[in-house]
Amino acid sequence: MSTTPETSAPPPRKRRPPRRVEVTNVQVLSPAMRRITLKGTELEGFAPEAPASYIKLIFPEPGQTEPDRPLPDAPRPKSMRTYTPLAVRPDVHEVDVDFVLHGEGPASTWAAQARVGNVLFLMGPGPGYALDKTAAEHLLIADDSALPAVENILAELPSSARVQLLVEVISADEERTLKSTAAVTAQWLPRGSDHRSAGVPLEKALRSLAIPADAKIYLACEAAAMRRIRKLLTDELGIDRKNIVGRGYWKLDTINHPDHDYGEDN
Ligand SMILES: Cc1cc2nc3c(=O)[nH]c(=O)nc-3n(C[C@H](O)[C@H](O)[C@H](O)COP(=O)(O)OP(=O)(O)OC[C@H]3O[C@@H](n4cnc5c(N)ncnc54)[C@H](O)[C@@H]3O)c2cc1C
């Protein structure tokens, strides 16, 4: 008699080994934003499928110059954080990542001191935003942590698309030109250095914005602000919730906020 069960659970999904990458360039984009190029032959085959996808970066622990290479399927290291692959150049095994220098945290602290030759481990990519490229109207609501996601989206939109962009930054010095063939109207909204007011400038600007009823909305910022803004859009401004994708990118007073905070989106 056969002992093979009639139905068997699928084998556990094998995680791809982390890829070793080295810093090859550090660019100062603005006082609080660094663009860091990561390069390595282990990036072979690295190909995000959608804009605003994510990667996991593993930073050195205090006292280390180089992070330990995590063993396959071992618990995730404490100093792993979520970032956006901004520009990927597969032919030369490079990816650019933009870091907000928000203050203390393994990622922000590392980025503020990053030098050519520094080593990180990179995992991913994870899924991104199912961008509707046929939609005529888009509203992108983001803070600086989601600016790379916004740049991904802007890079993929056709010239026929109209985009209203609200972006909350630490100070007016953060403003820069973003590339897109779409017709973009941008408002840069300084928050100041007190992160406790995260989301307030976005909420204020939204209340005086004319939002087309059929606009596709991507909303990504501090987690509590994302929830408040989503409610403002649906309950106060009458936007259909099916047009909104909300993502909590970080959370005040929370270390390593998870990469899958979708608020009410499931
Ligand atoms: C899908 C996804 C993509 C992301 N892409 C990017 C990206 O491309 N670039 C980027 O800079 N960030 C990005 N983030 C946000 C980033 O993961 C967090 O900001 C992360 O917490 C930074 O790690 P840290 O080690 O610096 O701080 P942590 O140790 O995680 O946090 C320490 C403290 O810092 C504060 N804090 C954390 N992040 C911020 C912030 N952005 N602004 C103000 N205060 C903060 C919190 O109060 C927290 O208590 C992304 C997040 C997600 C979910």
PDB file of C-alpha atoms and ligand atoms in Angstrom:
ATOM      1  CA  MET A   1       0.000   0.000   0.000  1.00  0.00           C
ATOM      2  CA  SER A   2       1.293   3.443  -0.922  1.00  0.00           C
ATOM      3  CA  THR A   3       1.970   5.827   1.953  1.00  0.00           C
ATOM      4  CA  THR A   4       2.058   8.906  -0.337  1.00  0.00           C
ATOM      5  CA  PRO A   5      -0.669  11.353   0.790  1.00  0.00           C
ATOM      6  CA  GLU A   6      -3.225  12.218  -1.899  1.00  0.00           C
ATOM      7  CA  THR A   7      -2.644  15.945  -1.457  1.00  0.00           C
ATOM      8  CA  SER A   8       0.676  17.364  -0.388  1.00  0.00           C
ATOM      9  CA  ALA A   9       1.543  20.917   0.656  1.00  0.00           C
ATOM     10  CA  PRO A  10       3.653  22.847  -1.873  1.00  0.00           C
ATOM     11  CA  PRO A  11       7.362  22.837  -1.011  1.00  0.00           C
ATOM     12  CA  PRO A  12       8.432  25.907   1.015  1.00  0.00           C
ATOM     13  CA  ARG A  13       9.384  28.832  -1.199  1.00  0.00           C
ATOM     14  CA  LYS A  14      13.148  29.161  -1.429  1.00  0.00           C
ATOM     15  CA  ARG A  15      14.380  32.678  -0.774  1.00  0.00           C
ATOM     16  CA  ARG A  16      16.953  33.903  -3.260  1.00  0.00           C
ATOM     17  CA  PRO A  17      20.325  34.379  -1.547  1.00  0.00           C
ATOM     18  CA  PRO A  18      21.108  38.010  -0.693  1.00  0.00           C
ATOM     19  CA  ARG A  19      23.196  39.741  -3.330  1.00  0.00           C
ATOM     20  CA  ARG A  20      26.487  41.387  -2.349  1.00  0.00           C
ATOM     21  CA  VAL A  21      26.763  44.945  -3.695  1.00  0.00           C
ATOM     22  CA  GLU A  22      29.329  47.719  -3.346  1.00  0.00           C
ATOM     23  CA  VAL A  23      28.877  51.468  -3.368  1.00  0.00           C
ATOM     24  CA  THR A  24      30.346  52.951  -6.545  1.00  0.00           C
ATOM     25  CA  ASN A  25      28.934  56.479  -6.331  1.00  0.00           C
ATOM     26  CA  VAL A  26      27.387  58.829  -3.775  1.00  0.00           C
ATOM     27  CA  GLN A  27      25.550  61.868  -5.099  1.00  0.00           C
ATOM     28  CA  VAL A  28      24.210  64.692  -2.953  1.00  0.00           C
ATOM     29  CA  LEU A  29      20.791  65.456  -4.474  1.00  0.00           C
ATOM     30  CA  SER A  30      19.758  67.926  -1.779  1.00  0.00           C
ATOM     31  CA  PRO A  31      20.553  68.522   1.909  1.00  0.00           C
ATOM     32  CA  ALA A  32      18.503  65.483   3.036  1.00  0.00           C
ATOM     33  CA  MET A  33      18.665  63.161   0.027  1.00  0.00           C
ATOM     34  CA  ARG A  34      21.558  60.972  -1.156  1.00  0.00           C
ATOM     35  CA  ARG A  35      21.553  58.953  -4.399  1.00  0.00           C
ATOM     36  CA  ILE A  36      23.765  55.916  -3.882  1.00  0.00           C
ATOM     37  CA  THR A  37      24.795  53.590  -6.703  1.00  0.00           C
ATOM     38  CA  LEU A  38      25.162  49.926  -5.735  1.00  0.00           C
ATOM     39  CA  LYS A  39      26.982  47.577  -8.077  1.00  0.00           C
ATOM     40  CA  GLY A  40      27.862  43.870  -8.134  1.00  0.00           C
ATOM     41  CA  THR A  41      27.898  40.886 -10.459  1.00  0.00           C
ATOM     42  CA  GLU A  42      25.413  39.231  -8.063  1.00  0.00           C
ATOM     43  CA  LEU A  43      22.819  41.702  -9.433  1.00  0.00           C
ATOM     44  CA  GLU A  44      22.657  39.487 -12.544  1.00  0.00           C
ATOM     45  CA  GLY A  45      18.950  38.850 -13.247  1.00  0.00           C
ATOM     46  CA  PHE A  46      17.763  41.602 -10.849  1.00  0.00           C
ATOM     47  CA  ALA A  47      14.704  43.023 -12.603  1.00  0.00           C
ATOM     48  CA  PRO A  48      11.812  44.798 -10.831  1.00  0.00           C
ATOM     49  CA  GLU A  49       8.599  44.174 -12.762  1.00  0.00           C
ATOM     50  CA  ALA A  50       6.614  47.257 -11.751  1.00  0.00           C
ATOM     51  CA  PRO A  51       7.283  50.833 -10.612  1.00  0.00           C
ATOM     52  CA  ALA A  52       7.460  51.500  -6.843  1.00  0.00           C
ATOM     53  CA  SER A  53       8.687  47.981  -6.125  1.00  0.00           C
ATOM     54  CA  TYR A  54      11.002  47.409  -3.196  1.00  0.00           C
ATOM     55  CA  ILE A  55      14.250  45.855  -2.087  1.00  0.00           C
ATOM     56  CA  LYS A  56      15.603  44.899   1.300  1.00  0.00           C
ATOM     57  CA  LEU A  57      19.032  46.242   2.205  1.00  0.00           C
ATOM     58  CA  ILE A  58      21.139  44.775   5.001  1.00  0.00           C
ATOM     59  CA  PHE A  59      23.381  47.322   6.721  1.00  0.00           C
ATOM     60  CA  PRO A  60      26.405  46.736   8.986  1.00  0.00           C
ATOM     61  CA  GLU A  61      25.666  46.376  12.704  1.00  0.00           C
ATOM     62  CA  PRO A  62      27.346  48.918  15.027  1.00  0.00           C
ATOM     63  CA  GLY A  63      31.098  48.226  15.056  1.00  0.00           C
ATOM     64  CA  GLN A  64      31.055  46.344  11.759  1.00  0.00           C
ATOM     65  CA  THR A  65      32.436  47.785   8.536  1.00  0.00           C
ATOM     66  CA  GLU A  66      30.709  45.139   6.407  1.00  0.00           C
ATOM     67  CA  PRO A  67      27.444  43.295   7.168  1.00  0.00           C
ATOM     68  CA  ASP A  68      27.544  39.494   7.663  1.00  0.00           C
ATOM     69  CA  ARG A  69      26.186  37.593   4.687  1.00  0.00           C
ATOM     70  CA  PRO A  70      22.892  36.204   6.052  1.00  0.00           C
ATOM     71  CA  LEU A  71      22.501  32.419   5.763  1.00  0.00           C
ATOM     72  CA  PRO A  72      19.696  31.169   3.511  1.00  0.00           C
ATOM     73  CA  ASP A  73      16.333  31.148   5.319  1.00  0.00           C
ATOM     74  CA  ALA A  74      17.903  32.381   8.576  1.00  0.00           C
ATOM     75  CA  PRO A  75      15.890  34.959  10.567  1.00  0.00           C
ATOM     76  CA  ARG A  76      16.098  38.381   8.967  1.00  0.00           C
ATOM     77  CA  PRO A  77      18.900  40.568  10.340  1.00  0.00           C
ATOM     78  CA  LYS A  78      17.929  43.415  12.697  1.00  0.00           C
ATOM     79  CA  SER A  79      19.567  45.995  10.471  1.00  0.00           C
ATOM     80  CA  MET A  80      17.570  45.212   7.315  1.00  0.00           C
ATOM     81  CA  ARG A  81      15.418  48.021   5.867  1.00  0.00           C
ATOM     82  CA  THR A  82      13.124  48.560   2.873  1.00  0.00           C
ATOM     83  CA  TYR A  83      14.123  50.780  -0.079  1.00  0.00           C
ATOM     84  CA  THR A  84      13.071  51.446  -3.678  1.00  0.00           C
ATOM     85  CA  PRO A  85      15.182  50.472  -6.677  1.00  0.00           C
ATOM     86  CA  LEU A  86      15.176  53.850  -8.399  1.00  0.00           C
ATOM     87  CA  ALA A  87      17.115  53.167 -11.593  1.00  0.00           C
ATOM     88  CA  VAL A  88      18.291  49.713 -12.619  1.00  0.00           C
ATOM     89  CA  ARG A  89      21.037  49.237 -15.226  1.00  0.00           C
ATOM     90  CA  PRO A  90      21.164  45.470 -15.800  1.00  0.00           C
ATOM     91  CA  ASP A  91      23.902  45.666 -18.454  1.00  0.00           C
ATOM     92  CA  VAL A  92      26.377  47.026 -15.883  1.00  0.00           C
ATOM     93  CA  HIS A  93      24.845  45.353 -12.779  1.00  0.00           C
ATOM     94  CA  GLU A  94      23.947  48.644 -11.106  1.00  0.00           C
ATOM     95  CA  VAL A  95      21.036  50.004  -9.130  1.00  0.00           C
ATOM     96  CA  ASP A  96      20.555  53.528  -7.752  1.00  0.00           C
ATOM     97  CA  VAL A  97      18.826  53.999  -4.398  1.00  0.00           C
ATOM     98  CA  ASP A  98      17.782  57.384  -2.945  1.00  0.00           C
ATOM     99  CA  PHE A  99      18.029  57.672   0.849  1.00  0.00           C
ATOM    100  CA  VAL A 100      16.302  60.268   3.021  1.00  0.00           C
ATOM    101  CA  LEU A 101      18.628  61.415   5.803  1.00  0.00           C
ATOM    102  CA  HIS A 102      15.878  61.635   8.409  1.00  0.00           C
ATOM    103  CA  GLY A 103      18.039  61.255  11.532  1.00  0.00           C
ATOM    104  CA  GLU A 104      18.929  58.161  13.544  1.00  0.00           C
ATOM    105  CA  GLY A 105      18.425  54.645  12.192  1.00  0.00           C
ATOM    106  CA  PRO A 106      20.840  52.077  10.711  1.00  0.00           C
ATOM    107  CA  ALA A 107      19.871  52.976   7.140  1.00  0.00           C
ATOM    108  CA  SER A 108      19.786  56.771   7.432  1.00  0.00           C
ATOM    109  CA  THR A 109      23.006  56.836   9.500  1.00  0.00           C
ATOM    110  CA  TRP A 110      24.775  54.568   6.995  1.00  0.00           C
ATOM    111  CA  ALA A 111      23.636  56.670   4.020  1.00  0.00           C
ATOM    112  CA  ALA A 112      24.857  59.897   5.636  1.00  0.00           C
ATOM    113  CA  GLN A 113      28.376  58.409   5.859  1.00  0.00           C
ATOM    114  CA  ALA A 114      28.381  56.150   2.766  1.00  0.00           C
ATOM    115  CA  ARG A 115      31.631  55.946   0.809  1.00  0.00           C
ATOM    116  CA  VAL A 116      32.690  54.279  -2.428  1.00  0.00           C
ATOM    117  CA  GLY A 117      33.687  50.675  -1.615  1.00  0.00           C
ATOM    118  CA  ASN A 118      31.183  50.191   1.274  1.00  0.00           C
ATOM    119  CA  VAL A 119      29.410  46.815   1.098  1.00  0.00           C
ATOM    120  CA  LEU A 120      25.716  45.945   1.608  1.00  0.00           C
ATOM    121  CA  PHE A 121      23.540  42.923   0.931  1.00  0.00           C
ATOM    122  CA  LEU A 122      20.429  43.354  -1.194  1.00  0.00           C
ATOM    123  CA  MET A 123      17.317  41.151  -1.362  1.00  0.00           C
ATOM    124  CA  GLY A 124      14.349  41.344  -3.699  1.00  0.00           C
ATOM    125  CA  PRO A 125      12.759  42.873  -5.675  1.00  0.00           C
ATOM    126  CA  GLY A 126       9.284  42.718  -4.122  1.00  0.00           C
ATOM    127  CA  PRO A 127       6.107  43.689  -5.981  1.00  0.00           C
ATOM    128  CA  GLY A 128       5.293  47.281  -6.964  1.00  0.00           C
ATOM    129  CA  TYR A 129       2.351  49.468  -8.050  1.00  0.00           C
ATOM    130  CA  ALA A 130      -0.016  48.163 -10.718  1.00  0.00           C
ATOM    131  CA  LEU A 131       0.126  51.443 -12.645  1.00  0.00           C
ATOM    132  CA  ASP A 132      -2.764  52.043 -15.041  1.00  0.00           C
ATOM    133  CA  LYS A 133      -0.936  53.596 -17.983  1.00  0.00           C
ATOM    134  CA  THR A 134      -4.204  54.080 -19.870  1.00  0.00           C
ATOM    135  CA  ALA A 135      -5.619  56.432 -17.213  1.00  0.00           C
ATOM    136  CA  ALA A 136      -5.566  60.113 -18.185  1.00  0.00           C
ATOM    137  CA  GLU A 137      -5.452  61.549 -14.655  1.00  0.00           C
ATOM    138  CA  HIS A 138      -3.104  60.650 -11.802  1.00  0.00           C
ATOM    139  CA  LEU A 139      -2.644  62.049  -8.315  1.00  0.00           C
ATOM    140  CA  LEU A 140       0.589  61.147  -6.533  1.00  0.00           C
ATOM    141  CA  ILE A 141       0.712  61.993  -2.816  1.00  0.00           C
ATOM    142  CA  ALA A 142       4.037  61.234  -1.197  1.00  0.00           C
ATOM    143  CA  ASP A 143       6.603  62.260   1.316  1.00  0.00           C
ATOM    144  CA  ASP A 144      10.326  62.214   0.649  1.00  0.00           C
ATOM    145  CA  SER A 145      10.650  58.489   1.502  1.00  0.00           C
ATOM    146  CA  ALA A 146       8.310  57.712  -1.405  1.00  0.00           C
ATOM    147  CA  LEU A 147       9.888  60.177  -3.821  1.00  0.00           C
ATOM    148  CA  PRO A 148      11.848  57.341  -5.513  1.00  0.00           C
ATOM    149  CA  ALA A 149       8.553  55.444  -5.964  1.00  0.00           C
ATOM    150  CA  VAL A 150       7.046  58.599  -7.478  1.00  0.00           C
ATOM    151  CA  GLU A 151      10.025  58.945  -9.836  1.00  0.00           C
ATOM    152  CA  ASN A 152       9.526  55.319 -10.937  1.00  0.00           C
ATOM    153  CA  ILE A 153       5.871  56.051 -11.710  1.00  0.00           C
ATOM    154  CA  LEU A 154       6.613  59.338 -13.511  1.00  0.00           C
ATOM    155  CA  ALA A 155       9.204  57.564 -15.668  1.00  0.00           C
ATOM    156  CA  GLU A 156       6.613  55.072 -16.907  1.00  0.00           C
ATOM    157  CA  LEU A 157       3.670  57.369 -17.632  1.00  0.00           C
ATOM    158  CA  PRO A 158       2.976  58.318 -21.253  1.00  0.00           C
ATOM    159  CA  SER A 159       2.944  61.922 -22.508  1.00  0.00           C
ATOM    160  CA  SER A 160      -0.883  61.811 -22.611  1.00  0.00           C
ATOM    161  CA  ALA A 161      -1.082  61.440 -18.802  1.00  0.00           C
ATOM    162  CA  ARG A 162      -1.807  64.414 -16.533  1.00  0.00           C
ATOM    163  CA  VAL A 163      -0.278  64.201 -13.075  1.00  0.00           C
ATOM    164  CA  GLN A 164      -0.852  66.234  -9.946  1.00  0.00           C
ATOM    165  CA  LEU A 165       2.013  65.619  -7.537  1.00  0.00           C
ATOM    166  CA  LEU A 166       2.085  66.591  -3.867  1.00  0.00           C
ATOM    167  CA  VAL A 167       5.400  65.869  -2.214  1.00  0.00           C
ATOM    168  CA  GLU A 168       6.188  66.582   1.428  1.00  0.00           C
ATOM    169  CA  VAL A 169       9.829  67.278   2.209  1.00  0.00           C
ATOM    170  CA  ILE A 170      11.858  68.481   5.187  1.00  0.00           C
ATOM    171  CA  SER A 171      12.651  71.922   3.738  1.00  0.00           C
ATOM    172  CA  ALA A 172      12.211  74.008   0.595  1.00  0.00           C
ATOM    173  CA  ASP A 173      15.867  73.203  -0.292  1.00  0.00           C
ATOM    174  CA  GLU A 174      14.765  69.654  -1.198  1.00  0.00           C
ATOM    175  CA  GLU A 175      12.897  70.782  -4.317  1.00  0.00           C
ATOM    176  CA  ARG A 176      14.378  69.525  -7.599  1.00  0.00           C
ATOM    177  CA  THR A 177      13.225  68.829 -11.140  1.00  0.00           C
ATOM    178  CA  LEU A 178      11.740  65.377 -11.731  1.00  0.00           C
ATOM    179  CA  LYS A 179      11.875  63.825 -15.198  1.00  0.00           C
ATOM    180  CA  SER A 180       8.690  62.711 -16.951  1.00  0.00           C
ATOM    181  CA  THR A 181       7.129  62.885 -20.388  1.00  0.00           C
ATOM    182  CA  ALA A 182       3.724  63.264 -18.680  1.00  0.00           C
ATOM    183  CA  ALA A 183       2.252  66.711 -17.905  1.00  0.00           C
ATOM    184  CA  VAL A 184       3.191  67.113 -14.248  1.00  0.00           C
ATOM    185  CA  THR A 185       2.038  69.843 -11.860  1.00  0.00           C
ATOM    186  CA  ALA A 186       4.087  69.547  -8.690  1.00  0.00           C
ATOM    187  CA  GLN A 187       3.721  71.120  -5.262  1.00  0.00           C
ATOM    188  CA  TRP A 188       6.709  70.742  -2.915  1.00  0.00           C
ATOM    189  CA  LEU A 189       5.517  71.076   0.656  1.00  0.00           C
ATOM    190  CA  PRO A 190       8.072  71.694   3.428  1.00  0.00           C
ATOM    191  CA  ARG A 191       7.263  69.963   6.714  1.00  0.00           C
ATOM    192  CA  GLY A 192      10.164  71.298   8.777  1.00  0.00           C
ATOM    193  CA  SER A 193      12.536  69.153  10.776  1.00  0.00           C
ATOM    194  CA  ASP A 194       9.884  68.007  13.288  1.00  0.00           C
ATOM    195  CA  HIS A 195       8.722  64.685  11.854  1.00  0.00           C
ATOM    196  CA  ARG A 196       5.767  64.697  14.313  1.00  0.00           C
ATOM    197  CA  SER A 197       3.899  66.881  11.817  1.00  0.00           C
ATOM    198  CA  ALA A 198       4.281  64.253   9.081  1.00  0.00           C
ATOM    199  CA  GLY A 199       1.345  64.390   6.685  1.00  0.00           C
ATOM    200  CA  VAL A 200      -0.015  67.771   7.825  1.00  0.00           C
ATOM    201  CA  PRO A 201       1.297  69.715   4.770  1.00  0.00           C
ATOM    202  CA  LEU A 202      -0.126  67.023   2.442  1.00  0.00           C
ATOM    203  CA  GLU A 203      -3.550  67.191   4.119  1.00  0.00           C
ATOM    204  CA  LYS A 204      -3.612  70.985   3.885  1.00  0.00           C
ATOM    205  CA  ALA A 205      -2.686  70.987   0.191  1.00  0.00           C
ATOM    206  CA  LEU A 206      -5.245  68.290  -0.633  1.00  0.00           C
ATOM    207  CA  ARG A 207      -8.090  70.342   0.812  1.00  0.00           C
ATOM    208  CA  SER A 208      -7.528  73.017  -1.819  1.00  0.00           C
ATOM    209  CA  LEU A 209      -6.827  70.740  -4.786  1.00  0.00           C
ATOM    210  CA  ALA A 210      -9.318  70.043  -7.586  1.00  0.00           C
ATOM    211  CA  ILE A 211      -9.128  66.259  -7.953  1.00  0.00           C
ATOM    212  CA  PRO A 212     -10.619  64.715 -11.113  1.00  0.00           C
ATOM    213  CA  ALA A 213     -13.172  62.074 -10.049  1.00  0.00           C
ATOM    214  CA  ASP A 214     -11.474  59.344 -12.083  1.00  0.00           C
ATOM    215  CA  ALA A 215      -7.867  60.124 -11.031  1.00  0.00           C
ATOM    216  CA  LYS A 216      -5.729  57.121 -10.088  1.00  0.00           C
ATOM    217  CA  ILE A 217      -4.213  57.909  -6.699  1.00  0.00           C
ATOM    218  CA  TYR A 218      -0.941  56.601  -5.271  1.00  0.00           C
ATOM    219  CA  LEU A 219      -0.503  57.629  -1.642  1.00  0.00           C
ATOM    220  CA  ALA A 220       2.682  56.737   0.241  1.00  0.00           C
ATOM    221  CA  CYS A 221       4.045  58.399   3.379  1.00  0.00           C
ATOM    222  CA  GLU A 222       4.159  58.026   7.166  1.00  0.00           C
ATOM    223  CA  ALA A 223       1.735  55.259   8.228  1.00  0.00           C
ATOM    224  CA  ALA A 224      -0.680  57.258  10.425  1.00  0.00           C
ATOM    225  CA  ALA A 225      -0.673  60.139   7.911  1.00  0.00           C
ATOM    226  CA  MET A 226      -1.486  57.684   5.115  1.00  0.00           C
ATOM    227  CA  ARG A 227      -4.566  56.493   7.018  1.00  0.00           C
ATOM    228  CA  ARG A 228      -5.729  60.061   7.774  1.00  0.00           C
ATOM    229  CA  ILE A 229      -5.238  61.133   4.155  1.00  0.00           C
ATOM    230  CA  ARG A 230      -7.074  58.075   2.837  1.00  0.00           C
ATOM    231  CA  LYS A 231     -10.033  58.950   5.076  1.00  0.00           C
ATOM    232  CA  LEU A 232      -9.880  62.594   3.975  1.00  0.00           C
ATOM    233  CA  LEU A 233      -9.977  61.489   0.328  1.00  0.00           C
ATOM    234  CA  THR A 234     -12.898  59.071   0.737  1.00  0.00           C
ATOM    235  CA  ASP A 235     -15.030  60.610   3.497  1.00  0.00           C
ATOM    236  CA  GLU A 236     -14.455  64.329   2.962  1.00  0.00           C
ATOM    237  CA  LEU A 237     -13.533  64.657  -0.701  1.00  0.00           C
ATOM    238  CA  GLY A 238     -15.794  61.870  -2.009  1.00  0.00           C
ATOM    239  CA  ILE A 239     -13.106  59.911  -3.886  1.00  0.00           C
ATOM    240  CA  ASP A 240     -13.965  56.332  -4.762  1.00  0.00           C
ATOM    241  CA  ARG A 241     -11.757  54.066  -2.633  1.00  0.00           C
ATOM    242  CA  LYS A 242     -11.116  51.742  -5.573  1.00  0.00           C
ATOM    243  CA  ASN A 243      -9.012  54.514  -7.163  1.00  0.00           C
ATOM    244  CA  ILE A 244      -6.677  54.785  -4.152  1.00  0.00           C
ATOM    245  CA  VAL A 245      -3.600  52.710  -3.379  1.00  0.00           C
ATOM    246  CA  GLY A 246      -2.210  53.573   0.070  1.00  0.00           C
ATOM    247  CA  ARG A 247       1.164  52.530   1.508  1.00  0.00           C
ATOM    248  CA  GLY A 248       2.690  53.280   4.913  1.00  0.00           C
ATOM    249  CA  TYR A 249       6.420  53.732   4.179  1.00  0.00           C
ATOM    250  CA  TRP A 250       7.579  54.434   7.738  1.00  0.00           C
ATOM    251  CA  LYS A 251       5.985  54.986  11.112  1.00  0.00           C
ATOM    252  CA  LEU A 252       6.757  57.620  13.670  1.00  0.00           C
ATOM    253  CA  ASP A 253       8.575  56.118  16.707  1.00  0.00           C
ATOM    254  CA  THR A 254       8.719  52.678  15.079  1.00  0.00           C
ATOM    255  CA  ILE A 255      11.943  50.957  14.074  1.00  0.00           C
ATOM    256  CA  ASN A 256      11.816  49.105  10.753  1.00  0.00           C
ATOM    257  CA  HIS A 257       8.136  49.554   9.922  1.00  0.00           C
ATOM    258  CA  PRO A 258       7.030  46.552   7.790  1.00  0.00           C
ATOM    259  CA  ASP A 259       7.126  46.716   3.989  1.00  0.00           C
ATOM    260  CA  HIS A 260       3.478  45.623   3.607  1.00  0.00           C
ATOM    261  CA  ASP A 261       1.488  48.317   5.428  1.00  0.00           C
ATOM    262  CA  TYR A 262      -1.414  48.696   3.004  1.00  0.00           C
ATOM    263  CA  GLY A 263      -3.816  50.409   5.445  1.00  0.00           C
ATOM    264  CA  GLU A 264      -7.288  49.399   4.325  1.00  0.00           C
ATOM    265  CA  ASP A 265      -6.099  48.028   0.963  1.00  0.00           C
ATOM    266  CA  ASN A 266      -5.950  44.273   0.981  1.00  0.00           C
TER     267      ASN A 266
HETATM  268  C1  LIG B   1       7.994  49.815   0.045  1.00  0.00           C
HETATM  269  C2  LIG B   1       8.913  50.839   0.722  1.00  0.00           C
HETATM  270  C3  LIG B   1       9.861  51.527  -0.015  1.00  0.00           C
HETATM  271  C4  LIG B   1      10.685  52.491   0.599  1.00  0.00           C
HETATM  272  N1  LIG B   1      11.594  53.168  -0.159  1.00  0.00           N
HETATM  273  C5  LIG B   1      12.376  54.116   0.425  1.00  0.00           C
HETATM  274  C6  LIG B   1      13.353  54.832  -0.352  1.00  0.00           C
HETATM  275  O1  LIG B   1      13.580  54.546  -1.538  1.00  0.00           O
HETATM  276  N2  LIG B   1      14.076  55.816   0.263  1.00  0.00           N
HETATM  277  C7  LIG B   1      13.898  56.119   1.614  1.00  0.00           C
HETATM  278  O2  LIG B   1      14.589  57.013   2.137  1.00  0.00           O
HETATM  279  N3  LIG B   1      13.001  55.443   2.353  1.00  0.00           N
HETATM  280  C8  LIG B   1      12.254  54.446   1.811  1.00  0.00           C
HETATM  281  N4  LIG B   1      11.353  53.744   2.568  1.00  0.00           N
HETATM  282  C9  LIG B   1      11.237  54.096   3.994  1.00  0.00           C
HETATM  283  C10 LIG B   1      12.310  53.419   4.863  1.00  0.00           C
HETATM  284  O3  LIG B   1      12.177  52.005   4.772  1.00  0.00           O
HETATM  285  C11 LIG B   1      12.132  53.855   6.332  1.00  0.00           C
HETATM  286  O4  LIG B   1      12.264  55.250   6.438  1.00  0.00           O
HETATM  287  C12 LIG B   1      13.068  53.155   7.279  1.00  0.00           C
HETATM  288  O5  LIG B   1      12.486  53.189   8.564  1.00  0.00           O
HETATM  289  C13 LIG B   1      14.467  53.781   7.350  1.00  0.00           C
HETATM  290  O6  LIG B   1      15.273  52.991   8.197  1.00  0.00           O
HETATM  291  P1  LIG B   1      16.246  53.624   9.284  1.00  0.00           P
HETATM  292  O7  LIG B   1      17.164  52.522   9.712  1.00  0.00           O
HETATM  293  O8  LIG B   1      16.856  54.881   8.768  1.00  0.00           O
HETATM  294  O9  LIG B   1      15.281  54.039  10.486  1.00  0.00           O
HETATM  295  P2  LIG B   1      14.533  53.041  11.552  1.00  0.00           P
HETATM  296  O10 LIG B   1      15.512  52.395  12.451  1.00  0.00           O
HETATM  297  O11 LIG B   1      13.619  52.132  10.795  1.00  0.00           O
HETATM  298  O12 LIG B   1      13.641  54.100  12.349  1.00  0.00           O
HETATM  299  C14 LIG B   1      14.156  54.911  13.414  1.00  0.00           C
HETATM  300  C15 LIG B   1      13.205  56.099  13.649  1.00  0.00           C
HETATM  301  O13 LIG B   1      13.333  57.015  12.588  1.00  0.00           O
HETATM  302  C16 LIG B   1      12.081  57.588  12.224  1.00  0.00           C
HETATM  303  N5  LIG B   1      11.975  57.499  10.743  1.00  0.00           N
HETATM  304  C17 LIG B   1      12.138  56.397   9.969  1.00  0.00           C
HETATM  305  N6  LIG B   1      12.020  56.718   8.666  1.00  0.00           N
HETATM  306  C18 LIG B   1      11.767  58.054   8.603  1.00  0.00           C
HETATM  307  C19 LIG B   1      11.559  58.976   7.537  1.00  0.00           C
HETATM  308  N7  LIG B   1      11.586  58.610   6.241  1.00  0.00           N
HETATM  309  N8  LIG B   1      11.345  60.282   7.856  1.00  0.00           N
HETATM  310  C20 LIG B   1      11.323  60.707   9.157  1.00  0.00           C
HETATM  311  N9  LIG B   1      11.529  59.873  10.216  1.00  0.00           N
HETATM  312  C21 LIG B   1      11.742  58.555   9.935  1.00  0.00           C
HETATM  313  C22 LIG B   1      10.985  56.816  12.970  1.00  0.00           C
HETATM  314  O14 LIG B   1      10.354  57.682  13.907  1.00  0.00           O
HETATM  315  C23 LIG B   1      11.730  55.698  13.679  1.00  0.00           C
HETATM  316  O15 LIG B   1      11.309  55.531  15.017  1.00  0.00           O
HETATM  317  C24 LIG B   1      10.540  52.760   1.984  1.00  0.00           C
HETATM  318  C25 LIG B   1       9.601  52.036   2.741  1.00  0.00           C
HETATM  319  C26 LIG B   1       8.789  51.093   2.120  1.00  0.00           C
HETATM  320  C27 LIG B   1       7.774  50.335   2.942  1.00  0.00           C
END
